[in-house]
Structures are given as C-alpha cells and as structure tokens.
PDB file of C-alpha atoms in Angstrom:
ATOM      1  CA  UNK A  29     106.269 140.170  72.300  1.00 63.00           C
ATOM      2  CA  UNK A  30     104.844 137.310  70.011  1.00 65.00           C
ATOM      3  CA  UNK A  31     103.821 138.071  66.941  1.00 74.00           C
ATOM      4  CA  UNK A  32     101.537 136.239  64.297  1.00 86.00           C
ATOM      5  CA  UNK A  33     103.189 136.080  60.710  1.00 90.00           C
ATOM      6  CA  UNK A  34     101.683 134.072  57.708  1.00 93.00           C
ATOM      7  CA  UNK A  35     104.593 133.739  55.527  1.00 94.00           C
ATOM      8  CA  UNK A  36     102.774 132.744  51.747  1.00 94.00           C
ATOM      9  CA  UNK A  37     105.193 131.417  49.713  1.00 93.00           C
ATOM     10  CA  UNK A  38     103.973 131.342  45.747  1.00 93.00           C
ATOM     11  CA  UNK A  39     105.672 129.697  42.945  1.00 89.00           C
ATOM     12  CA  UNK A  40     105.045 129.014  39.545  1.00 83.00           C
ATOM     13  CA  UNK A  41     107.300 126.229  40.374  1.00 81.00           C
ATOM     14  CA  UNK A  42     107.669 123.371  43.257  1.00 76.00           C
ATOM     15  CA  UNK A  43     108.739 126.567  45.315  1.00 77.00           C
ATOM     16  CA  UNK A  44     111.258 124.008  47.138  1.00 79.00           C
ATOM     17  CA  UNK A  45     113.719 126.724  46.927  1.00 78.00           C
ATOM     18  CA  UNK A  46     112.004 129.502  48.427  1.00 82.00           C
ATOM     19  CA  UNK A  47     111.034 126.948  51.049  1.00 83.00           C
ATOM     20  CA  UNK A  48     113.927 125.911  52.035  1.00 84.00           C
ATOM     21  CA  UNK A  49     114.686 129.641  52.288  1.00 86.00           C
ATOM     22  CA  UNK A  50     112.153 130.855  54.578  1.00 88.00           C
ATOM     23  CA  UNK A  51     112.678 127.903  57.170  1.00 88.00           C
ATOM     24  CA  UNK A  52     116.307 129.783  57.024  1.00 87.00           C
ATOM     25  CA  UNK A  53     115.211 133.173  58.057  1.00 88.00           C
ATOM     26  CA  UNK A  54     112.501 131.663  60.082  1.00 86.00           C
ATOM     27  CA  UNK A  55     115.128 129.924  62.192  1.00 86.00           C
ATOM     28  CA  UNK A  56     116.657 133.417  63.345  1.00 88.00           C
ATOM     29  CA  UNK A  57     113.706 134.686  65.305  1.00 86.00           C
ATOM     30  CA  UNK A  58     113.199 132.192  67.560  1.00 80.00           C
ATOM     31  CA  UNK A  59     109.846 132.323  69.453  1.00 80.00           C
ATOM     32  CA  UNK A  60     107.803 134.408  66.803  1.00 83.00           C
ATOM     33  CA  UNK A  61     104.552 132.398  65.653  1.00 88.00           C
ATOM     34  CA  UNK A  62     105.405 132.101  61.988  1.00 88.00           C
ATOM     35  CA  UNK A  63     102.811 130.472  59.629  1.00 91.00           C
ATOM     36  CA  UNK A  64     103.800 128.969  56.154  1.00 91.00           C
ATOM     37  CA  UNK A  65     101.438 128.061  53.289  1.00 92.00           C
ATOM     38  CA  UNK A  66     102.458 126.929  50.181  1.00 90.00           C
ATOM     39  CA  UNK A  67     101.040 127.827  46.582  1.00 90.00           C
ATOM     40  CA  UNK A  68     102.804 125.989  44.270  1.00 87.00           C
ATOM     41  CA  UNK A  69     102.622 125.544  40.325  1.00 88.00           C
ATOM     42  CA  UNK A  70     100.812 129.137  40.265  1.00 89.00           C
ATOM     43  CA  UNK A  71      99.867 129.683  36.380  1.00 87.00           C
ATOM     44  CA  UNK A  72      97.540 132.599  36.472  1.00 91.00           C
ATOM     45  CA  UNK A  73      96.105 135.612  37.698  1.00 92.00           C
ATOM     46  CA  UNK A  74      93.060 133.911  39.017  1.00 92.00           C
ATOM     47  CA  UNK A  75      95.436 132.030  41.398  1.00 92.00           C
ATOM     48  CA  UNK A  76      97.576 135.120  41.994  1.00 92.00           C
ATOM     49  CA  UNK A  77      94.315 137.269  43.626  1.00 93.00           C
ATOM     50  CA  UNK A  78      93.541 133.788  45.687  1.00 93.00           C
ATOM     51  CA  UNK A  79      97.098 134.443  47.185  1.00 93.00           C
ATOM     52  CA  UNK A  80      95.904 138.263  47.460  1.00 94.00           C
ATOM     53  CA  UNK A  81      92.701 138.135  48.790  1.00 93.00           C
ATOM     54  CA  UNK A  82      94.219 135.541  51.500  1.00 93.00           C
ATOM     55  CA  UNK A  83      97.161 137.598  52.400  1.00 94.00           C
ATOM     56  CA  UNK A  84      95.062 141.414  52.971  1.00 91.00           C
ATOM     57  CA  UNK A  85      93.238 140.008  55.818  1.00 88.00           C
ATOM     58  CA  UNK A  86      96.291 138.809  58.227  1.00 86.00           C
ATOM     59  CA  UNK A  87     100.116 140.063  59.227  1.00 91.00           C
ATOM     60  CA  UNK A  88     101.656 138.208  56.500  1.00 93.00           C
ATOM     61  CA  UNK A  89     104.206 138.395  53.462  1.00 94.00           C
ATOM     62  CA  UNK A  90     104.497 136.963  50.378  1.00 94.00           C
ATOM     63  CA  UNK A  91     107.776 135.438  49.622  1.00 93.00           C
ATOM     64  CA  UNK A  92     107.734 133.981  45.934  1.00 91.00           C
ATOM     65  CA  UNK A  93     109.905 132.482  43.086  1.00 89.00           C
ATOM     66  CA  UNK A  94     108.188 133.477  40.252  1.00 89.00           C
ATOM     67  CA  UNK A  95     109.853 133.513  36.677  1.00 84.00           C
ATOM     68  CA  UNK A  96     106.978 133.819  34.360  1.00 86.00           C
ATOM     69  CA  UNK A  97     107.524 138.237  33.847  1.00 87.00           C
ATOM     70  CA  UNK A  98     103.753 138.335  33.067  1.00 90.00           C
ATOM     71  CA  UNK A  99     102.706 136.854  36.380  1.00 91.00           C
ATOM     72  CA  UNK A 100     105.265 138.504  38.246  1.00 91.00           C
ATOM     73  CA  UNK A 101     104.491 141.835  37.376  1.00 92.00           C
ATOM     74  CA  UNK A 102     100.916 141.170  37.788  1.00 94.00           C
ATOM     75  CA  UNK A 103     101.893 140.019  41.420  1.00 94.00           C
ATOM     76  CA  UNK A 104     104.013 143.173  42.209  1.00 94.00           C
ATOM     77  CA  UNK A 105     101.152 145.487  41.149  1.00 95.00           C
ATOM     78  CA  UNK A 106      98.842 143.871  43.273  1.00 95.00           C
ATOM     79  CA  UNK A 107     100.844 143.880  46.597  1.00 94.00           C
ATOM     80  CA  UNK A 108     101.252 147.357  46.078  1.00 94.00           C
ATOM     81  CA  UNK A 109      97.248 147.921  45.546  1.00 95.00           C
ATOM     82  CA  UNK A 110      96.405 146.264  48.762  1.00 94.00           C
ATOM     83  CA  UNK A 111      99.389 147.324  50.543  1.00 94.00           C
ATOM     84  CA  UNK A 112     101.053 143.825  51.099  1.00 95.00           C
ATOM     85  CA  UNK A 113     104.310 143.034  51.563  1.00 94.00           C
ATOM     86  CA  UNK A 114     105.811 140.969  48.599  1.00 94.00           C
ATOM     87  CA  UNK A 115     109.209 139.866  48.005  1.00 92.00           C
ATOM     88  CA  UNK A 116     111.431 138.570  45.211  1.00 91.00           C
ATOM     89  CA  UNK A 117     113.435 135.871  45.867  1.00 89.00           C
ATOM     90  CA  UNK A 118     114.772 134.788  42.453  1.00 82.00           C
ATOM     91  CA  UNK A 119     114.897 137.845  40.565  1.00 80.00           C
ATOM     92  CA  UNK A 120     117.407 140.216  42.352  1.00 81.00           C
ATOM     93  CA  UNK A 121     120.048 136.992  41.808  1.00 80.00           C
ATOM     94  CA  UNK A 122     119.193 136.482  38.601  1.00 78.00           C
ATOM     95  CA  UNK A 123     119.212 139.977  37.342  1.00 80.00           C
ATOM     96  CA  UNK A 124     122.792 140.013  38.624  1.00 80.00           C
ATOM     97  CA  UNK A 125     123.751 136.610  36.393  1.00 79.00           C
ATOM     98  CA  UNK A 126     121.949 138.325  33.014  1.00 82.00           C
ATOM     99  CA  UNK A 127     124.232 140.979  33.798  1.00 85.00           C
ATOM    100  CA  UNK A 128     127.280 138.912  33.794  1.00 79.00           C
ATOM    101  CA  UNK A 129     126.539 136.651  31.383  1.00 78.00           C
ATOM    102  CA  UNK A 130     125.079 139.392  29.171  1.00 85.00           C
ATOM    103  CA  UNK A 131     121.958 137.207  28.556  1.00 76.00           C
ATOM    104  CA  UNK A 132     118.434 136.941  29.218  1.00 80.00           C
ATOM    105  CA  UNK A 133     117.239 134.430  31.472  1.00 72.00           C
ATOM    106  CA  UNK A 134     115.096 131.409  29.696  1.00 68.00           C
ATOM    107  CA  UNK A 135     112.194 132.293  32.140  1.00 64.00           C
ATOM    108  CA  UNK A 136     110.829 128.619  32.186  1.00 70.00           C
ATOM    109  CA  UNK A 137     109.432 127.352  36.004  1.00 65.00           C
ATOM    110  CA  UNK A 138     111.213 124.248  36.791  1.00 61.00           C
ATOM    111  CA  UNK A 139     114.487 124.409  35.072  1.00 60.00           C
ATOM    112  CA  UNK A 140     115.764 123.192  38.395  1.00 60.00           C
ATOM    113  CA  UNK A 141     114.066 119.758  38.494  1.00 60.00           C
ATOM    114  CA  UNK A 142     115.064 119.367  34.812  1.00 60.00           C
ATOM    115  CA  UNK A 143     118.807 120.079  36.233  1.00 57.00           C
ATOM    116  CA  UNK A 144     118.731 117.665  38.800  1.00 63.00           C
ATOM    117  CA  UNK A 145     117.211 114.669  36.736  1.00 78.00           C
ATOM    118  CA  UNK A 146     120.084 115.186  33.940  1.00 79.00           C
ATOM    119  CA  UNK A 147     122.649 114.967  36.998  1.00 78.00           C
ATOM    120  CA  UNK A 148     121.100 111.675  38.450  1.00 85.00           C
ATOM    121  CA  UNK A 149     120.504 110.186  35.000  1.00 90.00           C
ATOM    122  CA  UNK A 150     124.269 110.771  34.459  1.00 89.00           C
ATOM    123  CA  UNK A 151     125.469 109.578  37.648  1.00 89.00           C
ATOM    124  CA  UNK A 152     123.128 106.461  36.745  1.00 92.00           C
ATOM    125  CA  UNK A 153     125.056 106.055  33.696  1.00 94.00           C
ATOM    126  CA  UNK A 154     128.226 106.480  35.316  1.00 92.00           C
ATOM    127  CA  UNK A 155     127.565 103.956  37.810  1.00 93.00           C
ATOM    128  CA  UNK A 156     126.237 101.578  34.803  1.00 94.00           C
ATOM    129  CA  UNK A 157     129.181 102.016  33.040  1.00 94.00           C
ATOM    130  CA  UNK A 158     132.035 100.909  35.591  1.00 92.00           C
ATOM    131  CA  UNK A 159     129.293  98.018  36.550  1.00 93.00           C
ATOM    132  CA  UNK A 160     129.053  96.318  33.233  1.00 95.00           C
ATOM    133  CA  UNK A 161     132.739  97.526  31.900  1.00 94.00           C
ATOM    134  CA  UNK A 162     135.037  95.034  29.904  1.00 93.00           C
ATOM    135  CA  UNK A 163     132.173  92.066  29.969  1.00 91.00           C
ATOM    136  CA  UNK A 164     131.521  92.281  33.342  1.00 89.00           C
ATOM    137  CA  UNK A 165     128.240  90.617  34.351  1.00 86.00           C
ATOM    138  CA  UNK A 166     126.592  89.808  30.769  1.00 89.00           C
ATOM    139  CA  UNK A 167     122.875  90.390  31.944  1.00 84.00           C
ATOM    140  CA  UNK A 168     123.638  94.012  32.033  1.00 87.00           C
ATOM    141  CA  UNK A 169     123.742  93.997  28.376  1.00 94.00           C
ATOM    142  CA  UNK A 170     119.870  93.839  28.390  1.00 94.00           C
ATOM    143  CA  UNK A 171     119.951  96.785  30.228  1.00 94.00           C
ATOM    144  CA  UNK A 172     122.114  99.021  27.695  1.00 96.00           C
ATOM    145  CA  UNK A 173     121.024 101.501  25.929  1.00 96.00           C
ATOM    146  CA  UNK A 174     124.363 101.048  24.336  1.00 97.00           C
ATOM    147  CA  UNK A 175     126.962  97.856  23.450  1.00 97.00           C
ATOM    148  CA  UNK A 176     130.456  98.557  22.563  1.00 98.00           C
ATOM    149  CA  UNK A 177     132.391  95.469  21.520  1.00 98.00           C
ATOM    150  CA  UNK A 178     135.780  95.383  20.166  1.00 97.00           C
ATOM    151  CA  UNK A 179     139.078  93.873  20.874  1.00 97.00           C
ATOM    152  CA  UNK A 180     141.547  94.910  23.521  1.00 95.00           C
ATOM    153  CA  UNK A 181     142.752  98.597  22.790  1.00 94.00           C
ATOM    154  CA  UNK A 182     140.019  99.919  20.900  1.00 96.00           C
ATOM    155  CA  UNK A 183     138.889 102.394  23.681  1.00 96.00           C
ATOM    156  CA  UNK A 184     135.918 100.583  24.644  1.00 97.00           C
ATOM    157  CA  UNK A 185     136.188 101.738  28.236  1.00 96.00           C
ATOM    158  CA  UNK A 186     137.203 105.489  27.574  1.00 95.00           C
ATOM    159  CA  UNK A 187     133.916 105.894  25.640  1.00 97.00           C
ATOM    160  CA  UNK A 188     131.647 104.058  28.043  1.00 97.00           C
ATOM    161  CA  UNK A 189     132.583 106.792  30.593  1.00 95.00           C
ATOM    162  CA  UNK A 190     132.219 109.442  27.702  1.00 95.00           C
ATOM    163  CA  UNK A 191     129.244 108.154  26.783  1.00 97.00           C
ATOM    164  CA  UNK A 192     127.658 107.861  30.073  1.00 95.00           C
ATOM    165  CA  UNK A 193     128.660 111.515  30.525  1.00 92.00           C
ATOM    166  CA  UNK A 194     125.851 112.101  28.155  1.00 93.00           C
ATOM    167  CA  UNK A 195     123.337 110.315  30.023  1.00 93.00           C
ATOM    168  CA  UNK A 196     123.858 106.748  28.028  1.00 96.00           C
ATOM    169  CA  UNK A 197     123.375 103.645  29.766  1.00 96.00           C
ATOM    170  CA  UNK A 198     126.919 101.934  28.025  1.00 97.00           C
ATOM    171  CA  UNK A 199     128.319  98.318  28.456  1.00 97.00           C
ATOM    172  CA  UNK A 200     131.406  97.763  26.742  1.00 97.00           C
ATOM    173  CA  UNK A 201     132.225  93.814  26.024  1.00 97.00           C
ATOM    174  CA  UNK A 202     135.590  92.281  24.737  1.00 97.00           C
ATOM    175  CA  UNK A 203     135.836  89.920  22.021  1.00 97.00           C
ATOM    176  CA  UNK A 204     138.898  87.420  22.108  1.00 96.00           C
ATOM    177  CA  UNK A 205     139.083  84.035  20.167  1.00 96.00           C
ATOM    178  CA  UNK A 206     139.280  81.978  23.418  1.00 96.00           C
ATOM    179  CA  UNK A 207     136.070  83.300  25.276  1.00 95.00           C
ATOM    180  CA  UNK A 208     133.276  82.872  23.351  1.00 95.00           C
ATOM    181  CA  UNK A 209     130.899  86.613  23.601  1.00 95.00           C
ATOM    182  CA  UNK A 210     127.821  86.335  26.279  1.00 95.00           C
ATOM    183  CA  UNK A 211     124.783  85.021  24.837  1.00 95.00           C
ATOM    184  CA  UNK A 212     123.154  87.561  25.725  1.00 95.00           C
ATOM    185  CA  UNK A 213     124.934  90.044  23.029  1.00 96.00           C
ATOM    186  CA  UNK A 214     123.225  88.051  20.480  1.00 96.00           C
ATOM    187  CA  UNK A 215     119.806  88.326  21.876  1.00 94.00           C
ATOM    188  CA  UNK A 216     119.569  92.214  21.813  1.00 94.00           C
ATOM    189  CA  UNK A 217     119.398  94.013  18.460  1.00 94.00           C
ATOM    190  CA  UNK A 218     122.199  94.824  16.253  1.00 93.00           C
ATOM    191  CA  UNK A 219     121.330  98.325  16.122  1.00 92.00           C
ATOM    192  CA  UNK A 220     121.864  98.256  19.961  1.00 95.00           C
ATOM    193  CA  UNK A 221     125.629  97.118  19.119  1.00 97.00           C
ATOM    194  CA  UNK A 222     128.439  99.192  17.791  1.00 97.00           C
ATOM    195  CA  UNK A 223     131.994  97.218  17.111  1.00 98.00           C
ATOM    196  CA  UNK A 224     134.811  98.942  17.226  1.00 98.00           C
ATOM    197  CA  UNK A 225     138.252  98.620  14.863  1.00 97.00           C
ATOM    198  CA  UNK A 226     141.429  99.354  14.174  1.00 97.00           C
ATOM    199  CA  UNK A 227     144.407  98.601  11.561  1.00 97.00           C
ATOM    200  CA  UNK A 228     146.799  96.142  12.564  1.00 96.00           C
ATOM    201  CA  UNK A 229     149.781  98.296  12.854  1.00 95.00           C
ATOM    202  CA  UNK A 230     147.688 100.433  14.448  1.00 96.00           C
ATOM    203  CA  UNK A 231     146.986  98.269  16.986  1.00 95.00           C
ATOM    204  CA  UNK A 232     150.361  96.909  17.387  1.00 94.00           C
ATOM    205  CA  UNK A 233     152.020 100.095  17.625  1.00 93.00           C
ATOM    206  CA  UNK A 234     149.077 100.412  20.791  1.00 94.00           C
ATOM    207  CA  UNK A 235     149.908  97.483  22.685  1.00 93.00           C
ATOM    208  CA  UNK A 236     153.944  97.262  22.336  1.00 91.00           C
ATOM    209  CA  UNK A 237     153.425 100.541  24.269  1.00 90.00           C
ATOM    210  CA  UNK A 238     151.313  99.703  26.793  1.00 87.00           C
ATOM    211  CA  UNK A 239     153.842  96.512  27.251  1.00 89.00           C
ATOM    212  CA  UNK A 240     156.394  99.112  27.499  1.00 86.00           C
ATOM    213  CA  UNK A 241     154.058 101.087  30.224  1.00 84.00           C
ATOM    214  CA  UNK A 242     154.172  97.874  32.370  1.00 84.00           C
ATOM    215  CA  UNK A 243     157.934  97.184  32.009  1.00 82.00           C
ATOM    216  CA  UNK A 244     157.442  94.296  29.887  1.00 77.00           C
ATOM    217  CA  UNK A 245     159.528  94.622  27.348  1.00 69.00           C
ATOM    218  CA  UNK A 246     160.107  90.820  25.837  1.00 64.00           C
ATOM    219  CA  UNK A 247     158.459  89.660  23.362  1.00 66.00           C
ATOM    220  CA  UNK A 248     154.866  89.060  24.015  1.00 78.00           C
ATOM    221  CA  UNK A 249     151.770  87.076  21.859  1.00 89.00           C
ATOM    222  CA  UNK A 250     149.102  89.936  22.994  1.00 90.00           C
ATOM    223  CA  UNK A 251     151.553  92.969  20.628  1.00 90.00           C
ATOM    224  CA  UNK A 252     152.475  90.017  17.856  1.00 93.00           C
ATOM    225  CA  UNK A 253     151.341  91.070  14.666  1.00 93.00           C
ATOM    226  CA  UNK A 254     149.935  87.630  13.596  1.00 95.00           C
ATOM    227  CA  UNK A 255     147.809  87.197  17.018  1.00 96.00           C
ATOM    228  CA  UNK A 256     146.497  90.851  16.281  1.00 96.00           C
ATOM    229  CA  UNK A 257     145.155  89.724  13.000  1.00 97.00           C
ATOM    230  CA  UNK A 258     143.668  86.311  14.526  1.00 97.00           C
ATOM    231  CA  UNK A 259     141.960  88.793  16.585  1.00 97.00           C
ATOM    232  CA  UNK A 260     140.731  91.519  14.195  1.00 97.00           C
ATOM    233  CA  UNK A 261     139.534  88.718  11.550  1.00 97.00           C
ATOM    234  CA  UNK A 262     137.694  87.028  14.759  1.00 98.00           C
ATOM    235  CA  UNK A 263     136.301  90.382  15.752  1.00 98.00           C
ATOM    236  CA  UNK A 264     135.083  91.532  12.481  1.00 97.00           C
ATOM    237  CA  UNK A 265     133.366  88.051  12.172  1.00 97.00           C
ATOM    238  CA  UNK A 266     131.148  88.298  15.421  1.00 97.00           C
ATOM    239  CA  UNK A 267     130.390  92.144  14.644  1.00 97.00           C
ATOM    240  CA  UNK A 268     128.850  90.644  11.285  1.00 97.00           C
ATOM    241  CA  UNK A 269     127.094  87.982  12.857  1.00 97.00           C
ATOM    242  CA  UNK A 270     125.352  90.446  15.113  1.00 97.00           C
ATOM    243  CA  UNK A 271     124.864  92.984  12.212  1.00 96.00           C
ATOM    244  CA  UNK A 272     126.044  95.715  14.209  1.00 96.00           C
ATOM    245  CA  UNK A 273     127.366  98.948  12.864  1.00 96.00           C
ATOM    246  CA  UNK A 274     131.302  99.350  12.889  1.00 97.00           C
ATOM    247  CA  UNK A 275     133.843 102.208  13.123  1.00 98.00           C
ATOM    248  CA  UNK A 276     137.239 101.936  12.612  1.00 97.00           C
ATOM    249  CA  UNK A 277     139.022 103.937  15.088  1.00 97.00           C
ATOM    250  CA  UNK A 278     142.298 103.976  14.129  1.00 96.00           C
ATOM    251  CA  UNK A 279     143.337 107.367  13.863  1.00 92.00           C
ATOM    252  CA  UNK A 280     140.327 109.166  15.917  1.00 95.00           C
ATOM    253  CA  UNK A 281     140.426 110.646  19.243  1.00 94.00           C
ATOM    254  CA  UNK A 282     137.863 109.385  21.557  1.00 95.00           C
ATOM    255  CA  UNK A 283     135.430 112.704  21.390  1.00 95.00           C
ATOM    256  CA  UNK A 284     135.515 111.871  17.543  1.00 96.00           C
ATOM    257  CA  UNK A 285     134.756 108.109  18.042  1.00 97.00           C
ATOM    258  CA  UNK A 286     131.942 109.250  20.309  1.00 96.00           C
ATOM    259  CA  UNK A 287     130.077 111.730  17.808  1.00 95.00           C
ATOM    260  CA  UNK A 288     129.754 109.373  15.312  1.00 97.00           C
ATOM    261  CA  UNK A 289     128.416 106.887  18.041  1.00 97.00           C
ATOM    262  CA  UNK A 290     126.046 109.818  19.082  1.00 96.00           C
ATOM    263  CA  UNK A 291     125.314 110.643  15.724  1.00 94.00           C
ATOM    264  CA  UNK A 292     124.259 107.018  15.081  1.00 94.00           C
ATOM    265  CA  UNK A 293     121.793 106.943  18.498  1.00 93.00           C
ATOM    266  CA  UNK A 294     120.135 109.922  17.976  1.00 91.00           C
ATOM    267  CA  UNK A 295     119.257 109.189  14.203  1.00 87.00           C
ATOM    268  CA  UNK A 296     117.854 105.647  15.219  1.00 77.00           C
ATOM    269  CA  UNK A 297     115.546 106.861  18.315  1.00 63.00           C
ATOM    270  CA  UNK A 298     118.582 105.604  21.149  1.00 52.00           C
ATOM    271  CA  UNK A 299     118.202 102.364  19.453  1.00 52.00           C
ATOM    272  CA  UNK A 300     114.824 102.119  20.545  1.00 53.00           C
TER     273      UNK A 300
END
C-alpha cells in the first residue's frame, strides 16, 4: 500500500549532507510517495515552529543537521509537544568523535563548505605550482601570490610544493648569468619576491652530489667553485635590483626556510 511521506529536512546549514542522505534511504522503498522540502540556513526559533506548524498537519518526519545546541534542543522539545517524528542526523556521529577525541565539537554550521574550499584552494595551488615551476611560462608570475628566485639548488621547487600546501599560489624562477630573468619579475613588487641563498661551499658540496646522483663523476663547470660564485654574486645582484627580501638557506631544512617565508607573508597582508 502507498503511502504519503513529507520528509522535512532542516539545517542550520546548506543541509547538502542530510540531503544526500535521505535520497539514500529514500532509494530503499521503492514505490512509496516520498515528499522532500528543504529548510536550509535555519537561525531561529521563529523558523523552527514554521518547520513545526508545517510538519503536524501531514505523515511526515523531520530529518535535520542541526549543530547550533540552542536550536536543537528547542527543535527536540517541540517534536515531542506535537508528537512529530524528528531525527538527528549529525549528532549521534558526532557525539561518538567528542568521545574519542575527548573534545567538544566547535558547533559552527558550515564547517564543511569551509573544508572543502581550503582543499580546492590547495589543490589550486598545487596545480599552480608544478605550472609555473623553475621559470616556466613567465606570465604566471603576475599571478603569484608568491616568487621564489634563486640559483640552482636552493630548494626553490621543494618549497613551492610546501608552500602551495598552505594554500599559496608559488612560482619559483631560476637566475643564471646566461638567461637574463623574465621581465615580468621586475614588474611585480619586491615584496612579492623572496631570493633565496646559500654559501659557496655550501652549494658546492650540493651539486658535486647531485653529479654523483647522476653518475657523473668528472669534473663539471655547474659544481666548480669559481662558476658557483659567478652565480651567487649574479644572483645577489638581481635580488637587489628587485629589492626583494633574502634568506640564506644554507644550513635550514625546508619546513624552516618556509616559516620564515610564512612569517614574512602573513606580516605584510600575503604581499598584498
């Protein structure tokens, strides 16, 4: 026998989740005459007896994700009153995870939109960061929230990908006497710019291993001490002329590098 059900669905929230949820259980009784209306972005108690008054007149249940305790409770008591079904759909789970994490809940609607922006913005980054890595296509540097620039072996490309793990648009570009730097990393501002050094030996030490890595193990111009210094004097010069802050990275892991770079960002407004 067919049955009418209005299925009510109240969130303080989108309510996608409970959505999605319902359609779910709705799909399991096949040829029932199931109703759904949506009250989303429910604030008050004013709303909540809207959703009341609606649901004591018809077959129905209210299925909500609410996380504000105030209106929840208010919500519970009323169902009872007029003898309407209500049921939690967040709070049984998340009565579990307080338990296990020993914490309270934050109890702010939304959190879950928040959650999925800070994953796309990262994967944006991400995908920014391979893009414009190691001078690749120079008109991406107008695009940046970030410019490394260093020479070869100064983890430029390490802390792109760091970086962009914290949401920051990062291009990395390398500077080497024989290519003159893009154009364009002398049209955005300096503050927009971090160079990136290291001592000499340093440096040397760095690339007679990564010759060694590749099985190269003549001599070689790119691990000679007096083309490293060619190249660190070059360096240092176009850092100046774009008035760039510079850390020497010498002896500092990349997380290190990287907290003085987000240090930096967050004390000038993301180089706004």
């Amino acid at each position: 026998m067919t049955k009418q059900i209005t299925v009510y669905i109240v969130s303080d929230s989108a309510g996608e989740s409970a959505d999605l949820m319902i359609k779910t259980v709705m799909s399991q009784f096949t040829g029932q005459d199931i109703i759904m209306k949506h009250f989303s972005y429910v604030q008050n108690k004013q709303e909540m007896n809207n959703v009341i008054t609606l649901a004591k007149y018809n077959p129905s249940i209210i299925a909500y994700t609410i996380v504000t305790p105030t209106l929840k409770h208010y919500l519970d008591q009323r169902a009872e009153e007029e003898g309407i079904t209500a049921v939690d759909m967040m709070n049984p789970l998340m009565g579990v995870f307080s338990q296990k994490f020993q914490m309270e809940p934050t109890c702010e609607p939304g959190q879950i939109r928040k959650l999925d922006e800070d994953y796309f913005k990262r994967i944006e980054a991400i995908e920014f960061a391979v893009k414009y890595d190691d001078g690749q296509e120079a008109r991406g540097l107008n695009q940046a929230d970030l410019v490394l620039v260093g020479v070869s072996r100064t983890s430029k490309t390490p802390l792109s990908m760091y970086l962009a793990n914290k949401k920051i648009k990062t291009a990395n570009v390398p500077l080497i006497p024989e290519i003159p730097p893009p154009p364009e990393l002398f049209s955005i501002p300096g503050i927009k710019c971090i160079g990136l050094i290291i001592t000499p030996e340093k440096l040397n030490d760095i690339r007679k291993e990564r010759l060694k890595n590749l099985g190269l193990t003549g001599p070689a111009n790119y691990a000679s001490l007096n083309r490293i210094l060619t190249e660190l004097e070059y360096a240092q010069n176009i850092m100046k002329r774009i008035g760039c802050p510079i850390i020497d990275v010498s002896n500092k892991a990349i997380e290190e590098t990287a907290d003085i770079i987000l240090d930096l960002y967050n004390k000038r407004g993301s180089f706004a």
